[in-house]
Coordinates of C-alpha atoms in Angstrom, one line a residue:
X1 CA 113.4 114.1 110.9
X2 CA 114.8 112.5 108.0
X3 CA 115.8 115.1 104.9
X4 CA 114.0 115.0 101.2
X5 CA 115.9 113.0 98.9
X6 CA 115.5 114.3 95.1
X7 CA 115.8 111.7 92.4
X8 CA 115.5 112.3 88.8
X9 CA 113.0 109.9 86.9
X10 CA 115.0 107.5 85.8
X11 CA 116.8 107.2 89.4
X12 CA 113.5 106.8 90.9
X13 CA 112.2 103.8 88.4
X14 CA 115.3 102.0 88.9
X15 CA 115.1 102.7 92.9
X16 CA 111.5 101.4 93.0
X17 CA 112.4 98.5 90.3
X18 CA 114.9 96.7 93.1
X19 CA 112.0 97.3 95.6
X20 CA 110.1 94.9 94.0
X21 CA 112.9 92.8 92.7
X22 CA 113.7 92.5 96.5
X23 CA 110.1 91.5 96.9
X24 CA 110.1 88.6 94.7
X25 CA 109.1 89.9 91.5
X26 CA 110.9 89.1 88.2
X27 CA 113.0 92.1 87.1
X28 CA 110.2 92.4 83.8
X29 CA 107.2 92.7 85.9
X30 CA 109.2 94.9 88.2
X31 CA 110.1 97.1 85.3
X32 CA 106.9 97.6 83.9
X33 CA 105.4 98.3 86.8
X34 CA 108.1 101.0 88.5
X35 CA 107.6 103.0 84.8
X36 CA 104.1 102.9 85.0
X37 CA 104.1 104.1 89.2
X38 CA 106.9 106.4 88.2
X39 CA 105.0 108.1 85.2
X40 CA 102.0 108.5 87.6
X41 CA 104.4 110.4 89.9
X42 CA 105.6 112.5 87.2
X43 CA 102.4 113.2 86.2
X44 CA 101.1 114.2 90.4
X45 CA 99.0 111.2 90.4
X46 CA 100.9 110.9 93.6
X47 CA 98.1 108.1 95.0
X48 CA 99.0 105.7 92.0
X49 CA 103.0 107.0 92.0
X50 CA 105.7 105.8 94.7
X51 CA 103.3 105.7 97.7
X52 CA 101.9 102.5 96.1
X53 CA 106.2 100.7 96.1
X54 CA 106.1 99.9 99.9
X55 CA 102.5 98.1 99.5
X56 CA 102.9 96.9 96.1
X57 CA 106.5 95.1 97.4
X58 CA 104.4 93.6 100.7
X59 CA 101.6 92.7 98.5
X60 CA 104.5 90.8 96.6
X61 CA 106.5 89.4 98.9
X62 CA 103.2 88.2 100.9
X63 CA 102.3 86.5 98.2
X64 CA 99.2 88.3 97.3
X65 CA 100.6 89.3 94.2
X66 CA 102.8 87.0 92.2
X67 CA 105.9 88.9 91.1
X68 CA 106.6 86.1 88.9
X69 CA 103.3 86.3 86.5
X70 CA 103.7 86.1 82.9
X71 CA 100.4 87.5 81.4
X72 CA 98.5 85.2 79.1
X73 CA 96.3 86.4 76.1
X74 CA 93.6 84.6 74.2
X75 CA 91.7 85.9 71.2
X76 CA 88.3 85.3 72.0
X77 CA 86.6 86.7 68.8
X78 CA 88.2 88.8 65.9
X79 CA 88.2 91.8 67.4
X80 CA 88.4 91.2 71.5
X81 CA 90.8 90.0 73.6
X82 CA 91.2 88.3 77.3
X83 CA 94.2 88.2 79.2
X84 CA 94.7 86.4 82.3
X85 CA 96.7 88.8 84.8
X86 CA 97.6 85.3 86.5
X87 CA 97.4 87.1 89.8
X88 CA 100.1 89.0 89.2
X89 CA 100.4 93.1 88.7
X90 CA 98.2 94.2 86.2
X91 CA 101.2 96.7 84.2
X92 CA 102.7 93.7 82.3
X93 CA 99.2 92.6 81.8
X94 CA 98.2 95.9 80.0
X95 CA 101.3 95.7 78.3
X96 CA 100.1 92.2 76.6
X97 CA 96.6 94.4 75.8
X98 CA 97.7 97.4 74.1
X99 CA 100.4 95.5 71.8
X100 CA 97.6 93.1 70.9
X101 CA 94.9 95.7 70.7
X102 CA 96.6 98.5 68.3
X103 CA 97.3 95.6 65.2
X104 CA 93.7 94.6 65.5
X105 CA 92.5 98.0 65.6
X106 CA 94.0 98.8 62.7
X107 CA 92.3 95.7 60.9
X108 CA 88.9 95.9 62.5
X109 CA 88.4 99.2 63.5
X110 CA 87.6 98.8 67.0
X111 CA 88.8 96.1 69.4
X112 CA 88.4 95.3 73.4
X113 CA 90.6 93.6 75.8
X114 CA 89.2 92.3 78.9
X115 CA 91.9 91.8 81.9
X116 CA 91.5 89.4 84.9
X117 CA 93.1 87.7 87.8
X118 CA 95.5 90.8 87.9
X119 CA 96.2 94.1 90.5
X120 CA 95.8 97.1 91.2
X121 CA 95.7 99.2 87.4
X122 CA 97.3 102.6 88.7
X123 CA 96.5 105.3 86.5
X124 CA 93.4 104.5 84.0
X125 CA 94.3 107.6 81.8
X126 CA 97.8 106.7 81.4
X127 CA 96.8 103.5 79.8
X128 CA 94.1 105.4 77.4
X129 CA 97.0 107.6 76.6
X130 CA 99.3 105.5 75.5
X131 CA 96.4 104.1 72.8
X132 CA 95.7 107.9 71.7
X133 CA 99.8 108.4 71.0
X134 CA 99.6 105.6 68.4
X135 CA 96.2 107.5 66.5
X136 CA 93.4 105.4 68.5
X137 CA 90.3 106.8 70.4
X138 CA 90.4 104.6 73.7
X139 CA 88.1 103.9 77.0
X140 CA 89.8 102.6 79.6
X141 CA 87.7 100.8 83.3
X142 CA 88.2 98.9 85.3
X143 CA 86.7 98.1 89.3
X144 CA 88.2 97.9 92.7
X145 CA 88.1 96.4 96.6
X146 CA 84.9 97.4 97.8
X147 CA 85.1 101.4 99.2
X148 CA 82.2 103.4 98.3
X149 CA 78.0 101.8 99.3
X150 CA 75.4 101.2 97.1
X151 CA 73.4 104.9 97.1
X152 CA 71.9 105.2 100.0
X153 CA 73.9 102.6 101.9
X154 CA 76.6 102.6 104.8
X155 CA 78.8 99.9 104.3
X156 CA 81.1 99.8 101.6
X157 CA 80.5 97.5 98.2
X158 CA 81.4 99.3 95.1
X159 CA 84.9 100.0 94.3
X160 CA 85.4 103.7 93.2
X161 CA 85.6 102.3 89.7
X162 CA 87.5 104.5 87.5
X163 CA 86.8 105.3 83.8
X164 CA 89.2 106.9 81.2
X165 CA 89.3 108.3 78.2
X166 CA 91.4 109.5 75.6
X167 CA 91.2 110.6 71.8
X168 CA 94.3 112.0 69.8
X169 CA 94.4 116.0 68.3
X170 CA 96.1 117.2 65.4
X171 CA 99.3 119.1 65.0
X172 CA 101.1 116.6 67.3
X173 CA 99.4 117.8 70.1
X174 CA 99.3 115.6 73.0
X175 CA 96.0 114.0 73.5
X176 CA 92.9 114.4 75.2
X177 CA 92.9 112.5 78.5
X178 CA 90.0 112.1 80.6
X179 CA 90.4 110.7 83.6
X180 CA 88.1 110.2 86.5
X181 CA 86.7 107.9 89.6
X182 CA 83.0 107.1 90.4
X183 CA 83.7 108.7 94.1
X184 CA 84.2 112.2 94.5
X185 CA 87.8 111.5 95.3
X186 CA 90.2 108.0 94.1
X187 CA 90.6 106.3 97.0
X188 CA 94.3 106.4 95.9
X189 CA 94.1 110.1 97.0
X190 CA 93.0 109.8 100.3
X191 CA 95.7 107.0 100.7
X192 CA 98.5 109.1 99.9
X193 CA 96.8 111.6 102.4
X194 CA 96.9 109.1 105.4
X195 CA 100.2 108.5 104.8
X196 CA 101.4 111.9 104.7
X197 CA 99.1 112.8 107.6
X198 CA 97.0 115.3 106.0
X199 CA 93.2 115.8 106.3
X200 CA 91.2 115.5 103.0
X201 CA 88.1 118.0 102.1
X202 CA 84.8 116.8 104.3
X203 CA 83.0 116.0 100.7
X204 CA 84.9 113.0 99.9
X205 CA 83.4 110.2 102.7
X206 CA 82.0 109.7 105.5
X207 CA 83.3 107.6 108.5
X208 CA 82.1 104.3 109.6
X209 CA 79.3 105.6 110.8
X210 CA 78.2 107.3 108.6
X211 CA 79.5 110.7 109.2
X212 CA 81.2 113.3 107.1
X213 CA 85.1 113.4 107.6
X214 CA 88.3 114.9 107.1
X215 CA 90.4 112.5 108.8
X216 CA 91.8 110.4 106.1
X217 CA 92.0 107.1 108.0
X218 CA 88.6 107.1 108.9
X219 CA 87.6 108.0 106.2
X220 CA 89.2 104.7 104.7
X221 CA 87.3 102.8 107.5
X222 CA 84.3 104.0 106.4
X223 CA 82.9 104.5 102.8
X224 CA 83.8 107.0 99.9
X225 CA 80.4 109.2 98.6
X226 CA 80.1 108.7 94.9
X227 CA 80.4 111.9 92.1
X228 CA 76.8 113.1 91.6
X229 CA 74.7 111.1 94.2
X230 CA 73.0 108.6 92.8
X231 CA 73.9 109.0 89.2
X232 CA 77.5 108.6 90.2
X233 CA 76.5 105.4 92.3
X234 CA 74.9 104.1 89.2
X235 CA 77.5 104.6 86.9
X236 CA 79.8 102.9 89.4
X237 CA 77.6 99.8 89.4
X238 CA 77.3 100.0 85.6
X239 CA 81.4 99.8 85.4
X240 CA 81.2 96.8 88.0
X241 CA 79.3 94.8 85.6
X242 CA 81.6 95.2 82.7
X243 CA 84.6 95.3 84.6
X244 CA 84.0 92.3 86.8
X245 CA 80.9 90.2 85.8
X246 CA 81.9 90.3 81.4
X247 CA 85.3 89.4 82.3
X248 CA 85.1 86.9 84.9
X249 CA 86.9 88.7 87.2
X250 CA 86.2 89.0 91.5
X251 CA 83.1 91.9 92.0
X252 CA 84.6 95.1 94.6
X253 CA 82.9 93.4 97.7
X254 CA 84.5 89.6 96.8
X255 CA 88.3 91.1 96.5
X256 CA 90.4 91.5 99.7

């Protein structure tokens, strides 16, 4: 058995930015993507930290992602935004958002960026936070590859569709981050729980047929139970819509 190897933050971003560099990705999108998988880490989001660098650099080098993807933003109305991810990670993508989305804030008082064509977004609350550090109140969705049924269904259709948000306090505080996923548990979670061969609480899915589980990788072959029964289903279906059908984007059960 191999022994642990400790890095420090920045050892790890730069480790996980050749990774993808390897994997034919341009050393900007690799960079803003290993901070934002390294800051997930650091912050024991471990199913949106370095467990994602051996997919995310297949995915890459695949050519399911384009490494190579320079984010493009139009200004649809005075106050909302679209960027085209151009099929390629979704970090440099935000990136384009929030630098567009503070200036017109701060002219309008509220704006919106809508995001398409892009990956996998990581850690929704990360992104809210970074909007509440500069003064702004900020709700961050988005939807997913299909992985938890419509209420009352067995296969899966929804993605578990996360929804963030975050508001700043006074006294330099750090802000208030909310941060959750339509299903009882981020799919990212039981992920990182396949891969590290642990079981996951028998609340969080049910197999492929149908049947409450604590093995992670069936669990993954079947479908993920929603927060709340059918209110969380709802909700789920509510983010779908605004996450995938205003933006023009694939809907949970069209992605691969």
């Amino acid at each position: 058995m191999s022994e642990p190897v400790r890095l420090d933050l920045a050892e790890a971003e730069a480790l996980a930015c050749e990774a993808l560099v390897a994997s034919r990705t341009s050393a900007e999108n690799a960079r803003a993507t290993a901070r934002a998988l390294v800051a997930a880490e650091a912050d024991g989001q471990g199913g949106h930290g370095l467990s994602r660098v051996p997919s995310y650099a297949l995915q890459a080098r695949s050519g399911k992602v384009d490494g190579h993807a320079t984010p493009r933003l139009e200004q649809v109305a005075g106050a909302a935004v679209r960027v085209d991810g151009s099929f390629g990670f979704a970090y440099p993508a935000i990136d384009v958002a929030i630098a567009a989305l503070v200036p017109i804030t701060l002219e309008h008082g509220i704006a919106v960026a809508a995001i398409h064509r892009s990956h996998h977004f990581g850690q929704a609350g990360a992104h809210a936070e970074r909007l509440a550090g500069r003064g702004l109140v900020a709700i961050v969705l988005g939807n997913s590859p299909k992985a938890m049924a419509f209420w009352g269904g067995r296969r899966p259709a929804l993605g578990t569709n996360p929804l963030a948000f975050a508001a700043p306090l006074p006294g330099g505080a750090a802000p208030l981050v909310i941060d959750l996923a339509m299903s009882v548990a981020a799919r990212g979670k039981i992920v990182a729980a396949e891969k590290a061969g642990k079981t996951i609480p028998a609340d969080w899915a049910v197999d492929a047929d149908g049947h409450p589980t604590t093995d992670a990788k069936a669990a993954l072959a079947g479908t993920l139970l929603p927060i709340g029964g059918a209110k969380g289903g709802a909700l789920a279906l509510m983010i779908e819509i605004l996450a995938a059908a205003v933006t023009g984007s694939a809907f949970g059960w069209e992605a691969s």
